[in-house]
Amino acid sequence: MKTTTEKFGVTPHQPSLWTRADALKVRADDPTTTQPLVSADFPVLNNDVFIWDTMPLRDLDGNVTSVDGWSVIFTLTADRHPNDPQYLDEDGNYDILRDWNDRHGRAKMYYWFSRTGKNWEFGGRVMAEGVSPTAREWAGTPILLNDRGEVDLYYTAVTPGATIVKVRGRVVTTEHGVSMVGFEKVKPLFEADGKMYQTEAQNAFWGFRDPWPFRDPNDGKLYMLFEGNVAGERGSHKVGEAEIGDVPPGYEDVGNSRYQTACVGIAVARDADGDDWEMLPPLLTAVGVNDQTERPHFVFQDGKYYLFTISHTFTYGDGVTGPDGVYGFVADSLFGPYVPLNGSGLVLGNPSSQPFQTYSHYVMPNGLVTSFIDSVPTDETGTQIRVGGTEAPTVGLKIKGQQTFVVAEYDYGYIPPMLDVALK
Ligand code: FRU
């Protein structure tokens, strides 16, 4: 993609490419990049709801932040329907898998709080019914703005369309718990433009979501990462030499991988409050490699930009594959060039014996990685499964130069604060 004129003092850049050659280096079950097996006897956070994407409250620099000693997380959440005739199978038993698979259509933002960074207590919905303009409240980021407890929740308003939005409210604490007040006025920020980022009109399977605002540690400006697909009609993308990369003889055939067009998008704020945004060309594209680079986020460490994003086996293109999990890229400056971590990009994947055990990994600046349990086999053949919809064990990562290593495993849903803000 050719890039544009200079905007808001932001240097024009070329997107970095995650190439097919990079992806050929992905090795499932390498113990240094594989999540330890999740046992099928996991505890469930709450039996009334499914939870999946987990969004810790943080500041604009990325630090996971507690307030008055209370840790707070937001989760995508949907009711479980064990007694709804719609979710009973022929024998009258609850078909939990079907209920779980339908959850995206009724996803809502909920919050939870804890004194210990685990064993989360149920807070409730962040926005009352009717506040959010669309059917689905999809992933984003809650930002603690100041010591008055003001919070900007950036998220994705989906169906109809997909719009990056934000809503402002306040976190209030007592000795006994945490509540969210406000969150009454949702402000649309932007949608895919069809020039840099693919629109629904160009591809009914387009992705445009998962805002992650941040302050650049070097230039101090406010930016936002998000998930997108590269603009253009579905099927029109070219998987050329650059997208293929340096492959061995016999690996030149790209099959139908022109349908895989994921990218990590970036926008810059025109104002200090983050109410007015300008989309910039993608930071990273995966044309010919993968169709989804979801929930992109940064860890700023050792003067470098560590860009993480989650992806699936089923979204890879023909001739390349990898586990469900989190992938990463590193650069010396915000606009790249980005190099895949561990050569391939794979940072933490599911073991091949339990390919759907976890998803939606979020790497925190302390190296801890939270995710949710999707489903875990309960028998040898993998035909029987237990659905999760709850927090997975947290994994500890060591990030060193262009490599990462799994070094620890912690309790389910362990998300300790990196700093505490005493509210005024
Ligand atoms: C990741 C994800 C996000 C999206 C949400 C929808 O698990 O696909 O990209 O916002 O889940 O439920």
Short mmCIF file of C-alpha atoms and ligand atoms in Angstrom, two decimals:
data_model
loop_
_atom_site.label_atom_id
_atom_site.label_comp_id
_atom_site.label_asym_id
_atom_site.label_seq_id
_atom_site.Cartn_x
_atom_site.Cartn_y
_atom_site.Cartn_z
CA MET A 1 0.00 0.00 0.00
CA LYS A 2 1.30 3.48 -0.88
CA THR A 3 1.10 5.95 1.93
CA THR A 4 -0.14 9.38 2.28
CA THR A 5 0.88 12.87 3.02
CA GLU A 6 2.13 13.95 6.38
CA LYS A 7 -0.64 14.34 8.96
CA PHE A 8 -0.48 15.99 12.37
CA GLY A 9 3.31 15.82 12.32
CA VAL A 10 3.12 12.06 11.92
CA THR A 11 5.77 10.74 9.56
CA PRO A 12 4.30 8.84 6.60
CA HIS A 13 5.05 5.15 6.82
CA GLN A 14 4.84 1.93 4.88
CA PRO A 15 2.93 -0.85 6.64
CA SER A 16 5.16 -3.69 7.80
CA LEU A 17 4.32 -7.08 6.33
CA TRP A 18 3.71 -10.35 8.14
CA THR A 19 4.74 -12.56 5.23
CA ARG A 20 3.94 -16.13 4.25
CA ALA A 21 7.64 -16.91 4.74
CA ASP A 22 7.41 -15.63 8.35
CA ALA A 23 4.30 -17.74 8.95
CA LEU A 24 6.03 -20.86 7.58
CA LYS A 25 8.28 -20.62 10.64
CA VAL A 26 5.34 -21.07 13.05
CA ARG A 27 5.86 -24.26 15.08
CA ALA A 28 2.93 -25.47 17.15
CA ASP A 29 3.84 -27.13 20.45
CA ASP A 30 7.23 -25.43 20.85
CA PRO A 31 7.19 -25.32 24.68
CA THR A 32 8.60 -21.77 24.77
CA THR A 33 5.59 -20.45 22.81
CA THR A 34 2.82 -22.82 23.94
CA GLN A 35 0.31 -22.23 26.69
CA PRO A 36 0.42 -24.94 29.37
CA LEU A 37 -2.49 -27.40 29.19
CA VAL A 38 -5.64 -26.08 30.84
CA SER A 39 -7.23 -28.79 32.97
CA ALA A 40 -10.89 -29.67 32.29
CA ASP A 41 -11.74 -29.19 35.98
CA PHE A 42 -11.33 -25.40 35.81
CA PRO A 43 -13.42 -23.20 38.13
CA VAL A 44 -16.10 -20.96 36.60
CA LEU A 45 -16.21 -17.30 37.53
CA ASN A 46 -19.99 -17.06 37.33
CA ASN A 47 -22.54 -19.70 36.30
CA ASP A 48 -25.13 -17.21 35.04
CA VAL A 49 -22.94 -15.63 32.38
CA PHE A 50 -20.30 -16.47 29.79
CA ILE A 51 -17.34 -14.12 29.77
CA TRP A 52 -14.67 -13.88 27.10
CA ASP A 53 -12.51 -10.88 26.04
CA THR A 54 -11.06 -9.41 29.26
CA MET A 55 -10.06 -5.75 29.41
CA PRO A 56 -8.20 -4.64 32.54
CA LEU A 57 -8.66 -1.02 33.62
CA ARG A 58 -5.45 0.79 32.68
CA ASP A 59 -3.91 4.20 32.13
CA LEU A 60 -2.98 5.67 28.74
CA ASP A 61 0.58 4.37 29.11
CA GLY A 62 -0.66 0.79 29.34
CA ASN A 63 -0.23 0.25 33.10
CA VAL A 64 -2.89 -1.95 34.68
CA THR A 65 -4.34 0.28 37.39
CA SER A 66 -6.31 -0.35 40.56
CA VAL A 67 -8.37 2.36 42.29
CA ASP A 68 -8.35 2.71 46.08
CA GLY A 69 -6.92 -0.82 46.21
CA TRP A 70 -9.65 -2.31 43.98
CA SER A 71 -8.64 -4.04 40.76
CA VAL A 72 -11.20 -3.67 37.96
CA ILE A 73 -11.69 -5.62 34.75
CA PHE A 74 -14.24 -5.24 31.98
CA THR A 75 -15.39 -8.34 30.07
CA LEU A 76 -17.49 -9.14 27.04
CA THR A 77 -20.34 -11.01 28.63
CA ALA A 78 -23.53 -12.85 27.64
CA ASP A 79 -26.22 -14.60 29.69
CA ARG A 80 -26.19 -18.40 29.79
CA HIS A 81 -29.54 -20.00 28.87
CA PRO A 82 -29.64 -23.41 30.60
CA ASN A 83 -33.45 -23.37 30.76
CA ASP A 84 -34.29 -21.69 27.49
CA PRO A 85 -36.14 -24.16 25.18
CA GLN A 86 -34.18 -22.63 22.30
CA TYR A 87 -30.98 -24.15 23.73
CA LEU A 88 -32.24 -27.62 24.64
CA ASP A 89 -31.21 -30.54 22.45
CA GLU A 90 -33.50 -33.41 21.29
CA ASP A 91 -33.15 -35.12 24.67
CA GLY A 92 -34.06 -31.98 26.56
CA ASN A 93 -30.50 -31.33 27.72
CA TYR A 94 -28.87 -27.91 27.68
CA ASP A 95 -26.79 -27.49 24.51
CA ILE A 96 -24.19 -25.25 26.07
CA LEU A 97 -21.95 -25.32 23.01
CA ARG A 98 -24.66 -23.80 20.82
CA ASP A 99 -25.42 -21.19 23.47
CA TRP A 100 -21.69 -20.36 23.71
CA ASN A 101 -21.26 -20.15 19.93
CA ASP A 102 -24.18 -17.70 19.72
CA ARG A 103 -22.73 -15.35 22.33
CA HIS A 104 -21.23 -12.74 19.96
CA GLY A 105 -24.70 -11.59 18.88
CA ARG A 106 -25.64 -10.58 22.42
CA ALA A 107 -22.25 -9.45 23.80
CA LYS A 108 -22.45 -6.73 26.47
CA MET A 109 -19.80 -4.92 28.52
CA TYR A 110 -19.75 -5.96 32.18
CA TYR A 111 -17.29 -5.11 34.95
CA TRP A 112 -15.84 -7.03 37.89
CA PHE A 113 -13.71 -6.01 40.87
CA SER A 114 -11.32 -7.62 43.31
CA ARG A 115 -9.03 -6.84 46.23
CA THR A 116 -6.52 -9.51 45.20
CA GLY A 117 -6.34 -9.28 41.41
CA LYS A 118 -8.28 -12.57 41.10
CA ASN A 119 -11.54 -14.18 42.37
CA TRP A 120 -13.43 -11.40 40.61
CA GLU A 121 -16.70 -10.16 42.11
CA PHE A 122 -19.59 -9.43 39.76
CA GLY A 123 -20.15 -5.70 39.18
CA GLY A 124 -22.81 -5.66 36.46
CA ARG A 125 -23.37 -3.96 33.14
CA VAL A 126 -21.39 -0.83 32.37
CA MET A 127 -24.09 0.78 30.22
CA ALA A 128 -27.81 0.42 30.83
CA GLU A 129 -29.87 -1.32 28.14
CA GLY A 130 -30.59 1.12 25.31
CA VAL A 131 -27.52 3.33 25.82
CA SER A 132 -25.32 1.63 23.22
CA PRO A 133 -26.56 2.39 19.69
CA THR A 134 -26.23 -1.14 18.23
CA ALA A 135 -27.05 -4.73 19.24
CA ARG A 136 -23.53 -5.80 20.17
CA GLU A 137 -21.00 -4.22 22.53
CA TRP A 138 -17.68 -5.62 21.30
CA ALA A 139 -14.15 -5.32 22.62
CA GLY A 140 -12.25 -2.19 23.46
CA THR A 141 -10.38 -0.59 26.33
CA PRO A 142 -11.33 1.12 29.61
CA ILE A 143 -8.96 4.01 30.37
CA LEU A 144 -8.69 5.56 33.83
CA LEU A 145 -8.22 9.25 33.02
CA ASN A 146 -7.48 10.85 36.40
CA ASP A 147 -7.78 10.64 40.19
CA ARG A 148 -11.40 11.78 40.03
CA GLY A 149 -12.10 8.29 38.73
CA GLU A 150 -13.16 9.37 35.24
CA VAL A 151 -13.07 6.51 32.75
CA ASP A 152 -13.23 6.61 28.96
CA LEU A 153 -14.48 3.29 27.68
CA TYR A 154 -13.50 2.84 24.03
CA TYR A 155 -15.30 -0.09 22.39
CA THR A 156 -16.90 -1.30 19.16
CA ALA A 157 -20.59 -0.78 18.43
CA VAL A 158 -21.56 -3.59 16.06
CA THR A 159 -24.69 -4.57 14.07
CA PRO A 160 -25.69 -2.65 12.19
CA GLY A 161 -22.20 -1.67 10.97
CA ALA A 162 -19.05 -1.51 13.07
CA THR A 163 -18.15 1.81 14.65
CA ILE A 164 -15.35 2.66 17.06
CA VAL A 165 -17.06 4.57 19.86
CA LYS A 166 -16.39 5.85 23.33
CA VAL A 167 -18.47 6.54 26.40
CA ARG A 168 -17.38 8.42 29.51
CA GLY A 169 -18.26 7.51 33.05
CA ARG A 170 -16.74 7.26 36.49
CA VAL A 171 -15.51 4.50 38.77
CA VAL A 172 -16.67 4.88 42.37
CA THR A 173 -15.30 2.84 45.26
CA THR A 174 -16.46 2.07 48.78
CA GLU A 175 -15.04 -0.25 51.42
CA HIS A 176 -17.32 -2.95 50.05
CA GLY A 177 -16.91 -2.67 46.32
CA VAL A 178 -16.85 -0.76 43.08
CA SER A 179 -19.55 0.74 40.92
CA MET A 180 -19.64 2.42 37.52
CA VAL A 181 -21.67 5.60 37.17
CA GLY A 182 -22.42 7.67 34.07
CA PHE A 183 -21.65 5.82 30.82
CA GLU A 184 -24.79 7.36 29.34
CA LYS A 185 -23.71 9.09 26.15
CA VAL A 186 -21.96 7.08 23.45
CA LYS A 187 -19.88 9.10 21.01
CA PRO A 188 -19.17 7.58 17.57
CA LEU A 189 -15.51 8.14 16.60
CA PHE A 190 -14.92 6.53 13.20
CA GLU A 191 -15.69 3.67 10.82
CA ALA A 192 -13.74 1.94 8.06
CA ASP A 193 -13.15 4.29 5.13
CA GLY A 194 -12.85 1.88 2.18
CA LYS A 195 -9.54 3.49 1.14
CA MET A 196 -7.19 2.19 3.82
CA TYR A 197 -9.57 -0.06 5.74
CA GLN A 198 -12.06 -2.45 4.19
CA THR A 199 -15.77 -1.70 4.56
CA GLU A 200 -18.77 -3.98 4.85
CA ALA A 201 -19.72 -2.98 1.27
CA GLN A 202 -16.33 -4.31 0.08
CA ASN A 203 -16.52 -7.53 2.08
CA ALA A 204 -19.40 -8.88 4.15
CA PHE A 205 -16.77 -10.62 6.35
CA TRP A 206 -14.82 -7.45 7.08
CA GLY A 207 -13.35 -6.75 10.49
CA PHE A 208 -13.16 -3.31 12.04
CA ARG A 209 -13.01 -3.26 15.83
CA ASP A 210 -11.16 -3.54 19.14
CA PRO A 211 -9.82 0.00 19.83
CA TRP A 212 -6.71 0.26 22.03
CA PRO A 213 -5.81 3.94 22.69
CA PHE A 214 -2.36 4.80 24.05
CA ARG A 215 0.08 7.61 24.60
CA ASP A 216 3.23 7.12 22.54
CA PRO A 217 6.14 7.01 25.03
CA ASN A 218 8.33 8.91 22.55
CA ASP A 219 6.24 11.66 20.98
CA GLY A 220 3.64 11.88 23.78
CA LYS A 221 0.73 11.97 21.29
CA LEU A 222 -2.52 10.06 21.65
CA TYR A 223 -2.95 7.19 19.18
CA MET A 224 -5.22 4.19 18.86
CA LEU A 225 -4.66 0.69 17.52
CA PHE A 226 -7.55 -1.31 16.11
CA GLU A 227 -8.27 -4.41 14.05
CA GLY A 228 -9.01 -3.99 10.36
CA ASN A 229 -8.79 -5.57 6.95
CA VAL A 230 -6.93 -3.96 4.05
CA ALA A 231 -9.32 -1.92 1.86
CA GLY A 232 -10.51 -3.30 -1.47
CA GLU A 233 -13.22 -5.57 -2.86
CA ARG A 234 -13.13 -9.10 -1.49
CA GLY A 235 -10.96 -11.22 -3.80
CA SER A 236 -9.18 -8.25 -5.41
CA HIS A 237 -6.04 -8.31 -3.21
CA LYS A 238 -2.72 -9.38 -4.70
CA VAL A 239 -0.44 -11.78 -2.87
CA GLY A 240 2.81 -10.80 -4.57
CA GLU A 241 6.51 -11.22 -3.88
CA ALA A 242 6.47 -8.87 -0.91
CA GLU A 243 3.57 -10.69 0.77
CA ILE A 244 5.08 -14.10 0.03
CA GLY A 245 8.55 -13.21 1.34
CA ASP A 246 11.62 -15.40 1.00
CA VAL A 247 10.18 -18.87 0.63
CA PRO A 248 11.97 -22.09 -0.34
CA PRO A 249 11.45 -23.61 -3.81
CA GLY A 250 8.02 -25.23 -4.01
CA TYR A 251 6.33 -22.71 -1.67
CA GLU A 252 5.44 -20.05 -4.24
CA ASP A 253 1.82 -21.18 -4.71
CA VAL A 254 -0.46 -18.90 -2.70
CA GLY A 255 -3.71 -20.77 -3.41
CA ASN A 256 -6.76 -18.71 -2.49
CA SER A 257 -4.94 -16.73 0.18
CA ARG A 258 -5.92 -13.41 -1.48
CA TYR A 259 -9.05 -13.68 0.71
CA GLN A 260 -6.95 -13.24 3.86
CA THR A 261 -6.36 -9.53 4.34
CA ALA A 262 -5.95 -8.72 8.06
CA CYS A 263 -4.24 -5.59 9.25
CA VAL A 264 -3.45 -3.73 12.45
CA GLY A 265 -4.85 -0.23 12.07
CA ILE A 266 -3.71 2.96 13.73
CA ALA A 267 -5.32 6.37 14.21
CA VAL A 268 -4.01 9.60 15.73
CA ALA A 269 -6.07 12.00 17.86
CA ARG A 270 -6.39 15.59 16.70
CA ASP A 271 -7.31 16.71 20.22
CA ALA A 272 -6.08 15.98 23.73
CA ASP A 273 -9.35 14.34 24.83
CA GLY A 274 -9.48 11.75 22.06
CA ASP A 275 -12.82 12.89 20.64
CA ASP A 276 -11.51 13.61 17.14
CA TRP A 277 -9.47 11.01 15.26
CA GLU A 278 -7.70 10.60 11.93
CA MET A 279 -7.07 7.13 10.57
CA LEU A 280 -3.54 6.48 9.28
CA PRO A 281 -2.36 3.61 7.07
CA PRO A 282 -2.07 0.24 8.85
CA LEU A 283 1.01 -0.50 10.95
CA LEU A 284 1.05 -4.11 9.86
CA THR A 285 -0.67 -6.13 7.13
CA ALA A 286 -1.09 -9.88 6.77
CA VAL A 287 -2.41 -10.13 3.19
CA GLY A 288 -2.06 -13.73 1.99
CA VAL A 289 -1.33 -14.87 5.55
CA ASN A 290 -4.28 -14.37 7.87
CA ASP A 291 -7.70 -12.71 7.85
CA GLN A 292 -7.85 -11.58 11.48
CA THR A 293 -5.41 -9.67 13.66
CA GLU A 294 -7.71 -8.99 16.61
CA ARG A 295 -7.36 -6.90 19.75
CA PRO A 296 -3.97 -5.38 18.82
CA HIS A 297 -2.08 -3.89 21.78
CA PHE A 298 1.38 -2.72 22.79
CA VAL A 299 3.91 -3.37 25.48
CA PHE A 300 6.54 -0.64 25.60
CA GLN A 301 9.74 -2.20 26.91
CA ASP A 302 13.49 -1.53 26.62
CA GLY A 303 12.79 1.42 24.31
CA LYS A 304 11.00 -0.89 21.87
CA TYR A 305 7.42 -1.27 20.64
CA TYR A 306 6.10 -4.77 21.18
CA LEU A 307 2.91 -5.13 19.14
CA PHE A 308 0.68 -8.08 20.08
CA THR A 309 -2.45 -9.33 18.33
CA ILE A 310 -4.61 -12.45 18.61
CA SER A 311 -5.42 -14.75 15.72
CA HIS A 312 -6.96 -18.10 14.85
CA THR A 313 -6.06 -21.27 12.97
CA PHE A 314 -9.23 -20.98 10.87
CA THR A 315 -8.36 -17.48 9.64
CA TYR A 316 -4.99 -18.47 8.09
CA GLY A 317 -4.71 -18.57 4.29
CA ASP A 318 -4.03 -21.62 2.11
CA GLY A 319 -0.62 -23.16 2.72
CA VAL A 320 0.12 -21.48 6.06
CA THR A 321 -1.14 -22.34 9.52
CA GLY A 322 -0.63 -21.80 13.21
CA PRO A 323 -2.39 -22.22 16.53
CA ASP A 324 -5.06 -19.98 18.05
CA GLY A 325 -3.21 -17.58 20.30
CA VAL A 326 -1.30 -14.33 20.50
CA TYR A 327 1.25 -13.25 17.92
CA GLY A 328 3.79 -10.44 18.26
CA PHE A 329 6.04 -8.06 16.34
CA VAL A 330 8.74 -5.64 17.50
CA ALA A 331 10.03 -2.30 16.23
CA ASP A 332 12.36 0.45 17.41
CA SER A 333 9.85 3.15 16.54
CA LEU A 334 6.07 3.38 16.47
CA PHE A 335 5.69 3.20 12.70
CA GLY A 336 8.09 0.31 12.26
CA PRO A 337 9.48 -1.56 10.52
CA TYR A 338 8.03 -4.40 12.62
CA VAL A 339 9.76 -7.78 12.75
CA PRO A 340 7.91 -10.94 13.85
CA LEU A 341 8.87 -12.11 17.34
CA ASN A 342 10.51 -15.52 17.47
CA GLY A 343 10.95 -15.35 13.68
CA SER A 344 7.39 -16.45 13.00
CA GLY A 345 5.28 -14.06 15.09
CA LEU A 346 3.93 -16.80 17.36
CA VAL A 347 4.22 -15.82 21.04
CA LEU A 348 1.70 -18.00 22.90
CA GLY A 349 -0.40 -20.61 21.10
CA ASN A 350 -2.72 -23.37 22.22
CA PRO A 351 -1.22 -26.87 22.37
CA SER A 352 -2.33 -29.01 19.40
CA SER A 353 -3.97 -31.50 21.80
CA GLN A 354 -6.31 -28.72 23.03
CA PRO A 355 -6.54 -26.34 20.08
CA PHE A 356 -9.46 -24.29 21.49
CA GLN A 357 -8.51 -24.24 25.17
CA THR A 358 -8.00 -20.44 25.36
CA TYR A 359 -8.29 -17.28 23.31
CA SER A 360 -8.18 -13.49 23.38
CA HIS A 361 -4.81 -13.20 25.05
CA TYR A 362 -3.83 -9.81 26.40
CA VAL A 363 -0.16 -9.20 27.19
CA MET A 364 0.33 -6.76 30.04
CA PRO A 365 3.48 -4.64 30.52
CA ASN A 366 4.50 -6.85 33.49
CA GLY A 367 4.73 -9.84 31.11
CA LEU A 368 1.55 -11.47 32.42
CA VAL A 369 -0.88 -12.76 29.79
CA THR A 370 -4.57 -13.10 30.54
CA SER A 371 -7.03 -15.03 28.32
CA PHE A 372 -10.37 -16.83 28.57
CA ILE A 373 -11.16 -20.54 28.46
CA ASP A 374 -13.04 -21.47 25.29
CA SER A 375 -13.37 -25.28 25.42
CA VAL A 376 -11.27 -28.10 26.82
CA PRO A 377 -11.54 -31.80 25.86
CA THR A 378 -12.76 -34.12 28.61
CA ASP A 379 -11.83 -37.40 26.91
CA GLU A 380 -8.83 -38.79 25.03
CA THR A 381 -10.36 -38.46 21.57
CA GLY A 382 -11.36 -34.84 22.06
CA THR A 383 -14.97 -35.52 21.06
CA GLN A 384 -16.32 -34.56 24.50
CA ILE A 385 -15.58 -31.02 25.58
CA ARG A 386 -16.28 -28.69 28.48
CA VAL A 387 -17.18 -25.14 27.48
CA GLY A 388 -15.42 -22.39 29.45
CA GLY A 389 -16.71 -18.84 29.22
CA THR A 390 -14.49 -18.01 32.17
CA GLU A 391 -10.97 -16.78 32.96
CA ALA A 392 -7.99 -18.97 32.00
CA PRO A 393 -4.85 -19.37 34.13
CA THR A 394 -2.59 -16.36 33.61
CA VAL A 395 0.73 -17.08 31.88
CA GLY A 396 4.05 -15.32 32.56
CA LEU A 397 6.20 -14.34 29.58
CA LYS A 398 9.78 -13.12 29.39
CA ILE A 399 10.22 -10.67 26.52
CA LYS A 400 13.86 -10.38 25.43
CA GLY A 401 14.90 -8.56 22.26
CA GLN A 402 13.20 -10.34 19.36
CA GLN A 403 12.31 -13.42 21.41
CA THR A 404 9.74 -14.40 24.01
CA PHE A 405 9.65 -17.31 26.46
CA VAL A 406 6.87 -18.82 28.56
CA VAL A 407 8.30 -18.80 32.09
CA ALA A 408 5.42 -19.09 34.56
CA GLU A 409 1.81 -19.99 35.15
CA TYR A 410 -0.43 -18.30 37.72
CA ASP A 411 -3.94 -18.62 39.05
CA TYR A 412 -7.12 -18.33 36.93
CA GLY A 413 -7.77 -14.73 35.91
CA TYR A 414 -4.81 -13.35 37.86
CA ILE A 415 -4.51 -9.69 36.80
CA PRO A 416 -2.56 -7.84 39.50
CA PRO A 417 -2.38 -4.05 39.40
CA MET A 418 0.84 -2.36 38.30
CA LEU A 419 -0.09 0.83 40.08
CA ASP A 420 -2.83 2.08 42.40
CA VAL A 421 -4.61 5.42 42.10
CA ALA A 422 -6.13 6.87 45.27
CA LEU A 423 -9.32 8.65 44.21
CA LYS A 424 -9.94 12.20 45.41
C1 FRU B 1 -12.04 -11.62 20.10
C2 FRU B 1 -13.23 -10.99 19.44
C3 FRU B 1 -13.02 -9.51 19.24
C4 FRU B 1 -14.42 -8.97 19.17
C5 FRU B 1 -15.19 -9.92 20.09
C6 FRU B 1 -16.52 -10.31 19.60
O1 FRU B 1 -12.36 -12.70 20.91
O2 FRU B 1 -13.49 -11.62 18.21
O3 FRU B 1 -12.25 -9.19 18.12
O4 FRU B 1 -14.47 -7.64 19.59
O5 FRU B 1 -14.39 -11.07 20.24
O6 FRU B 1 -17.19 -11.13 20.50
#
